[in-house]
């Protein structure tokens, strides 16, 4: 299984340049509205709705095990999968890590995470762990987190911004959610 972790802009660009090649899991904020772009440009798709939070907050939606189980079930039949959220750093990284762990094992799951881009949502990781039925999952993730604890995404903001600017220069637009 090939898994790509993308923000909305990068996912829109990839799906636009390679239509009907990818399946997609798109994680929407509780207040976002999706367009029909993903449905029209993927082989299959799953929309999940939860916010990038680790503790309950008024007006925000926490992830639950039903949503994560649906992601694991959906991904089991896919060969090429994009997992996307607004920034492509936290929620999508956590969901993609769990899917990759389930399908490809611990080593590959840790390899899909880029510590300069990804900071997986801890609540998602803890919520999905019992669904994987493997007691080494949290240990595997915690080892990755400890190994990269000194790396801060903010130190790479200019690099990340340059990637956004390059995509926009190529004509990419966020086609996944309404403005």
mmCIF file of N, CA, C and O in Angstrom, residues 3 5 93 96-97 100 107-114 118:
data_model
loop_
_atom_site.group_PDB
_atom_site.id
_atom_site.type_symbol
_atom_site.label_atom_id
_atom_site.label_comp_id
_atom_site.label_asym_id
_atom_site.label_seq_id
_atom_site.Cartn_x
_atom_site.Cartn_y
_atom_site.Cartn_z
ATOM 1 N N UNK A 3 0.892 5.208 0.754
ATOM 2 C CA UNK A 3 0.135 6.204 1.503
ATOM 3 C C UNK A 3 0.851 7.543 1.397
ATOM 4 O O UNK A 3 2.054 7.633 1.639
ATOM 5 N N UNK A 5 0.570 11.578 2.763
ATOM 6 C CA UNK A 5 -0.026 12.513 3.713
ATOM 7 C C UNK A 5 0.061 13.888 3.068
ATOM 8 O O UNK A 5 1.154 14.344 2.727
ATOM 9 N N UNK A 93 -1.568 12.934 9.588
ATOM 10 C CA UNK A 93 -0.356 12.173 9.913
ATOM 11 C C UNK A 93 -0.673 11.050 10.896
ATOM 12 O O UNK A 93 -0.186 9.922 10.749
ATOM 13 N N UNK A 96 -2.833 8.368 9.008
ATOM 14 C CA UNK A 96 -1.988 7.653 8.044
ATOM 15 C C UNK A 96 -1.012 6.716 8.755
ATOM 16 O O UNK A 96 -0.761 5.597 8.296
ATOM 17 N N UNK A 97 -0.460 7.161 9.862
ATOM 18 C CA UNK A 97 0.476 6.326 10.633
ATOM 19 C C UNK A 97 -0.220 5.047 11.089
ATOM 20 O O UNK A 97 0.317 3.949 10.943
ATOM 21 N N UNK A 100 -0.925 2.776 8.078
ATOM 22 C CA UNK A 100 0.318 2.171 7.600
ATOM 23 C C UNK A 100 0.801 1.085 8.573
ATOM 24 O O UNK A 100 1.267 0.034 8.147
ATOM 25 N N UNK A 107 7.870 -0.402 11.114
ATOM 26 C CA UNK A 107 8.978 0.315 10.473
ATOM 27 C C UNK A 107 8.477 1.246 9.384
ATOM 28 O O UNK A 107 8.837 2.429 9.345
ATOM 29 N N UNK A 108 7.634 0.743 8.512
ATOM 30 C CA UNK A 108 7.099 1.561 7.426
ATOM 31 C C UNK A 108 6.219 2.675 7.970
ATOM 32 O O UNK A 108 6.242 3.796 7.455
ATOM 33 N N UNK A 109 5.449 2.387 9.010
ATOM 34 C CA UNK A 109 4.586 3.422 9.602
ATOM 35 C C UNK A 109 5.420 4.594 10.096
ATOM 36 O O UNK A 109 5.068 5.759 9.858
ATOM 37 N N UNK A 110 6.512 4.315 10.750
ATOM 38 C CA UNK A 110 7.362 5.407 11.224
ATOM 39 C C UNK A 110 8.061 6.123 10.073
ATOM 40 O O UNK A 110 8.316 7.317 10.144
ATOM 41 N N UNK A 111 8.351 5.407 9.011
ATOM 42 C CA UNK A 111 9.042 6.013 7.867
ATOM 43 C C UNK A 111 8.165 6.989 7.085
ATOM 44 O O UNK A 111 8.694 7.884 6.430
ATOM 45 N N UNK A 112 6.841 6.828 7.140
ATOM 46 C CA UNK A 112 6.006 7.767 6.384
ATOM 47 C C UNK A 112 5.889 9.122 7.071
ATOM 48 O O UNK A 112 5.428 10.083 6.472
ATOM 49 N N UNK A 113 6.310 9.173 8.329
ATOM 50 C CA UNK A 113 6.263 10.443 9.046
ATOM 51 C C UNK A 113 7.554 11.221 8.827
ATOM 52 O O UNK A 113 8.644 10.690 9.001
ATOM 53 N N UNK A 114 7.412 12.474 8.455
ATOM 54 C CA UNK A 114 8.543 13.371 8.300
ATOM 55 C C UNK A 114 8.523 14.319 9.497
ATOM 56 O O UNK A 114 7.613 15.140 9.619
ATOM 57 N N UNK A 118 5.439 16.634 10.065
ATOM 58 C CA UNK A 118 4.344 15.960 10.760
ATOM 59 C C UNK A 118 4.503 16.013 12.278
ATOM 60 O O UNK A 118 5.584 15.751 12.801
#
